[in-house]
C-alpha cells in the first residue's frame, strides 16, 4: 500500500513540474533572427535595405539586418562604429532605409 502511494505521489509530482516555463524564462533568445554577427564594414553600394529590429517577441537584443541587392541577409553588430555612422547619416538626411511605395498620379481631364 505504501509503495503504490509513493509511486502515485512521484507520478503526480513529475506531471506538475514547471519545466517548460523555466526553459522559456531562461532561453528567450531562441526567437532572435541573428545568431552570428559581423562587424566588418559592408560596401554601401551593395546595400538594398537596412532593417533595425527592436527587442521584443522573445528576443532581448537589438538586431540590425542588412539586405544586399543579391537578396542576402547580413546580421551586423549594432555596436559597430561604422554602422552607427551610417544610421546617423540616414537619420540626418531623413532618408528611409526601405523604399517608399509608388504613387500613381491621376491625369487631368
XYZ file of C-alpha atoms in Angstrom:
109
model
C 0.000 0.000 0.000
C 2.792 2.401 0.906
C 4.643 1.620 -2.326
C 1.630 2.410 -4.509
C 1.003 5.680 -2.626
C 4.633 6.723 -3.014
C 4.578 5.826 -6.735
C 1.370 7.796 -7.224
C 2.831 10.866 -5.479
C 6.018 10.621 -7.551
C 3.981 10.408 -10.752
C 1.868 13.375 -9.707
C 4.952 15.449 -8.835
C 6.574 14.730 -12.190
C 3.423 15.814 -14.052
C 3.281 19.155 -12.228
C 6.912 20.063 -12.968
C 7.256 23.608 -14.414
C 9.990 22.573 -16.858
C 8.508 24.340 -19.888
C 8.173 27.663 -18.067
C 11.775 27.535 -16.888
C 13.026 26.966 -20.414
C 11.033 29.891 -21.761
C 12.259 32.186 -18.982
C 15.951 31.433 -19.449
C 16.222 30.838 -23.202
C 14.388 33.831 -24.614
C 16.890 34.400 -27.411
C 15.646 31.341 -29.295
C 13.408 33.656 -31.338
C 16.193 36.024 -32.392
C 16.864 36.278 -36.117
C 20.599 36.825 -35.816
C 22.719 34.014 -34.459
C 26.042 35.251 -35.883
C 27.005 38.919 -36.085
C 29.551 40.510 -38.368
C 31.369 43.718 -37.515
C 33.185 44.190 -40.844
C 32.149 47.154 -42.936
C 29.744 46.373 -45.771
C 30.135 48.260 -49.048
C 27.103 50.554 -49.200
C 26.791 50.181 -52.966
C 25.642 46.582 -52.357
C 23.073 47.533 -49.699
C 19.417 47.365 -50.687
C 17.763 47.775 -47.285
C 18.728 48.273 -43.636
C 16.334 46.845 -41.078
C 16.614 47.681 -37.364
C 14.662 45.253 -35.168
C 13.904 46.399 -31.623
C 13.865 43.975 -28.656
C 10.642 42.042 -28.252
C 8.771 38.891 -29.263
C 11.127 36.705 -27.246
C 14.399 38.305 -28.374
C 16.070 40.667 -25.872
C 18.600 42.049 -28.399
C 18.583 44.940 -30.840
C 19.229 43.399 -34.256
C 20.395 45.096 -37.454
C 19.843 43.176 -40.686
C 21.339 44.481 -43.918
C 19.765 43.126 -47.102
C 22.070 43.176 -50.105
C 20.970 43.678 -53.691
C 21.592 39.952 -54.209
C 18.851 39.281 -51.587
C 21.286 38.067 -48.938
C 20.679 38.971 -45.291
C 23.654 40.001 -43.158
C 23.329 40.410 -39.398
C 25.534 43.286 -38.283
C 26.721 44.087 -34.783
C 24.639 47.127 -33.743
C 27.594 48.478 -31.710
C 29.921 48.689 -34.736
C 31.130 52.273 -35.192
C 30.743 52.275 -38.984
C 27.118 51.153 -38.659
C 26.389 53.911 -36.139
C 27.736 56.480 -38.596
C 25.676 55.043 -41.480
C 22.485 55.048 -39.413
C 23.179 58.603 -38.232
C 23.679 59.663 -41.862
C 20.351 58.128 -42.904
C 18.558 59.778 -39.995
C 20.126 63.196 -40.617
C 19.196 63.138 -44.300
C 15.712 61.926 -43.340
C 16.135 59.076 -45.774
C 14.165 55.913 -45.413
C 16.020 52.618 -45.240
C 13.130 50.966 -47.073
C 11.892 52.109 -50.472
C 8.727 54.144 -50.461
C 5.573 52.851 -52.085
C 4.944 54.063 -55.628
C 2.380 56.832 -56.024
C 0.060 56.866 -59.007
C -0.903 60.250 -60.396
C -4.232 60.987 -61.994
C -4.304 62.674 -65.326
C -6.152 65.938 -65.572
C -9.107 65.812 -67.979
